[in-house]
C-alpha positions as a printed Julia matrix, in Angstrom:
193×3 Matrix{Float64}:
  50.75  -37.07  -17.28
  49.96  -39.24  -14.53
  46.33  -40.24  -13.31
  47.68  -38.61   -9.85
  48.19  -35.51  -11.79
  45.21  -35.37  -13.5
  43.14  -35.67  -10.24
  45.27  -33.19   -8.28
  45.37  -30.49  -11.69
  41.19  -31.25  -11.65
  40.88  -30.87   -8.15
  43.11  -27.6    -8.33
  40.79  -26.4   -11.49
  37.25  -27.03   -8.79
  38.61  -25.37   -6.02
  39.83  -22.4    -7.82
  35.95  -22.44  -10.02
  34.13  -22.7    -6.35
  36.79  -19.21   -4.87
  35.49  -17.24   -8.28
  32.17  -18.15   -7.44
  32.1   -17.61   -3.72
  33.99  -14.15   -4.81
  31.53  -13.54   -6.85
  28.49  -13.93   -4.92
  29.99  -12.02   -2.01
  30.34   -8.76   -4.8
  27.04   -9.32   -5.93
  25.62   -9.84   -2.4
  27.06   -6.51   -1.09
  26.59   -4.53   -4.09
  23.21   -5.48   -5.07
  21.6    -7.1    -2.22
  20.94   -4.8     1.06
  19.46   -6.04    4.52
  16.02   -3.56    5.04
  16.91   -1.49    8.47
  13.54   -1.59    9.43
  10.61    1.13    8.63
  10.5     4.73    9.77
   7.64    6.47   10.29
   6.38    9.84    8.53
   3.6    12.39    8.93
   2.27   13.54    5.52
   0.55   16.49    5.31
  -0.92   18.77    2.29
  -1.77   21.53    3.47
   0.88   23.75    1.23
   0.58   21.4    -1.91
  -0.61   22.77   -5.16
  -0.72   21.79   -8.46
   0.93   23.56  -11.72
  -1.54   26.2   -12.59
  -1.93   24.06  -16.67
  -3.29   21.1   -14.18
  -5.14   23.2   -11.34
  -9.35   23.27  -12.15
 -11.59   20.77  -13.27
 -10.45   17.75  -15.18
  -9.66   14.12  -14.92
  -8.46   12.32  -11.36
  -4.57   13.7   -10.96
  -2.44   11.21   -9.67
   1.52   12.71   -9.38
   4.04    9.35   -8.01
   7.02   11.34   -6.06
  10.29    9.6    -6.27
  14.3     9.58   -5.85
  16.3     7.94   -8.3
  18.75    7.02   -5.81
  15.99    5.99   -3.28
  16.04    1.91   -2.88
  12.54    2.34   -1.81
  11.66    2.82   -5.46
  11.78   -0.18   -6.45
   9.95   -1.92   -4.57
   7.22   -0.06   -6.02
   7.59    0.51   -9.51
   5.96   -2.76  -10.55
   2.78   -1.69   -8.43
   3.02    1.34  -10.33
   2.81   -0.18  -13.57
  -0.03   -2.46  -12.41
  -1.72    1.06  -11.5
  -1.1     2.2   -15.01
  -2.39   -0.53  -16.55
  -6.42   -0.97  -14.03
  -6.2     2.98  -14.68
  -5.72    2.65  -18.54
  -8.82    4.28  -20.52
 -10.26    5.91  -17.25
 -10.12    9.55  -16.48
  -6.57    9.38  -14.39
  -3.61   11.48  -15.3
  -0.59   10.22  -14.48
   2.64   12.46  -13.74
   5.4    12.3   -11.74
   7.89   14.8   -10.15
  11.54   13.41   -9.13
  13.71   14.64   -6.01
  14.81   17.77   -6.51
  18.5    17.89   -7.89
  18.63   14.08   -8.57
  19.36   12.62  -11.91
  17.68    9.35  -13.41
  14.44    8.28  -15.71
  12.08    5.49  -14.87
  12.22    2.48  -16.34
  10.7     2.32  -19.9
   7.44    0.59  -18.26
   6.6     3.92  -16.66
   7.78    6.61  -19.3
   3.48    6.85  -19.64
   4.29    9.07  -16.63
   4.29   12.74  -17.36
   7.39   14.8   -16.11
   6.48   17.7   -13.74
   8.86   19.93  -12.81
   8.02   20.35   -9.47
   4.8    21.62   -7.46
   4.34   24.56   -5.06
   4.67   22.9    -1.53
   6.72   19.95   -2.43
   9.8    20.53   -1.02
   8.01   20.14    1.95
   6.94   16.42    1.95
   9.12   14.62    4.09
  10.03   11.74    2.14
   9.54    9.68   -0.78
   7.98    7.55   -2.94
   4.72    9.17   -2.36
   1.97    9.86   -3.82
  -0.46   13.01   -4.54
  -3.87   12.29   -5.95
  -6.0    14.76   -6.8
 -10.08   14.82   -7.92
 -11.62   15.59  -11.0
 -12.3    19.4    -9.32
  -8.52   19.91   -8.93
  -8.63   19.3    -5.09
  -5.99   17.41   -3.5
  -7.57   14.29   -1.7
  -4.75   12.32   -0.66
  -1.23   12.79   -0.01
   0.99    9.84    1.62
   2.8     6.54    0.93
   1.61    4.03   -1.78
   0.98    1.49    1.51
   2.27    0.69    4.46
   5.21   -1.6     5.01
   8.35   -2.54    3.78
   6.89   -4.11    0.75
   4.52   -2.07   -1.7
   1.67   -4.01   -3.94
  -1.86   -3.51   -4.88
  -2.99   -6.56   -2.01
  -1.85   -3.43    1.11
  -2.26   -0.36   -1.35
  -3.99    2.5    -0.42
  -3.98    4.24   -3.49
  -6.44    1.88   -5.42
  -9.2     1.91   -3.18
  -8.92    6.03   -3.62
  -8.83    5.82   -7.06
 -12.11    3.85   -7.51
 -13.9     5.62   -4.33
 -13.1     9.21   -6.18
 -14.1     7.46  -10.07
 -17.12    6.72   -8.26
 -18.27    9.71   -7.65
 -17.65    9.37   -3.23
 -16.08   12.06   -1.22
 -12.64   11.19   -0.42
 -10.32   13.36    2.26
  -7.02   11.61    3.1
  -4.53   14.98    3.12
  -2.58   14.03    6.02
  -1.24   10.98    6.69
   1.09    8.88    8.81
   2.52    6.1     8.01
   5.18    3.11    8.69
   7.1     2.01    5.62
   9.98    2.29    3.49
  11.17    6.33    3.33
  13.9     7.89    1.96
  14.36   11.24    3.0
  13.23   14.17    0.56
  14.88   16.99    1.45
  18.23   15.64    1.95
  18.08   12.85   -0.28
  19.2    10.33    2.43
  19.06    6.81    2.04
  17.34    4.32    4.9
């Protein structure tokens, strides 16, 4: 085979390397990666939420995370999630969670410390998800609303944590309607943003 060959049958083998790779990047790009369309407010309120009557009364701080498996809001907030897990670890703090009505999927492994709920009285009713429900050691529902505010959820623009160690503390704490810009999906419907 001649050098000339070589080159042209290398050159061919590059080019054709660099389409898979462009082709594959453009799959992954529009299957995996998804431009943010900008955050939607919602009004929380909790005026008709209740807890299962095995959970209602006095006991530890009751903290139920409200989610859609199909939500892509999710994940931005499952690691700050497990972060909560893990400050919360040892304290009195329950930790359940309730998914979207008629929606299938688990958590991830890192959150299976979550226990299931089937649902609560006055759910159906929140607006949107993920959310969050805390309730204090008396069984009285002291927050209801998003995890924080903006597209992107952590513990550094959380409200959740300063809650949790206000209540722990022993201070009064009344947060049961909220409103606030972020990332939503819908939780009637189970819409997407």
């Amino acid at each position: 085979m001649s050098t000339r060959r070589k080159y042209l049958l290398a050159t061919l083998i590059v080019l054709l390397w660099a389409g898979a790779m462009l082709a594959a990047f453009q799959w992954f790009e529009a299957r995996y990666l998804r431009t943010f369309e900008g955050e939607r407010a919602e009004l929380f309120s909790g005026d008709a939420l209740q807890l299962p009557l095995e959970l209602q009364g006095p006991g530890p701080v009751r903290f139920v995370h409200f989610w859609d498996p199909g939500c892509p809001c999710n994940v931005g907030n499952q690691q700050h999630l497990e972060e909560l897990l893990e400050r919360f670890a040892g304290q009195p703090v329950s930790f359940h969670e309730v998914r979207r009505p008629g929606s299938t999927g688990r958590l991830p492994p890192s959150l299976q410390a979550l226990q299931p709920l089937p649902g609560l009285v006055g759910a159906e009713q929140l607006p949107a998800s993920p959310a969050v429900g805390i309730w204090d050691q008396s069984g009285e529902l002291i927050y209801i609303g998003p995890y924080s505010e903006g597209a992107v959820c952590s513990s550094d623009n959380s409200f959740v944590e300063p809650i949790l160690e206000a209540v722990l503390a022993g201070r009064k704490v009344r947060a049961t309607h909220s409103l606030a810009v972020a990332c939503f999906c819908d939780w009637q419907s189970g819409e997407k943003p």
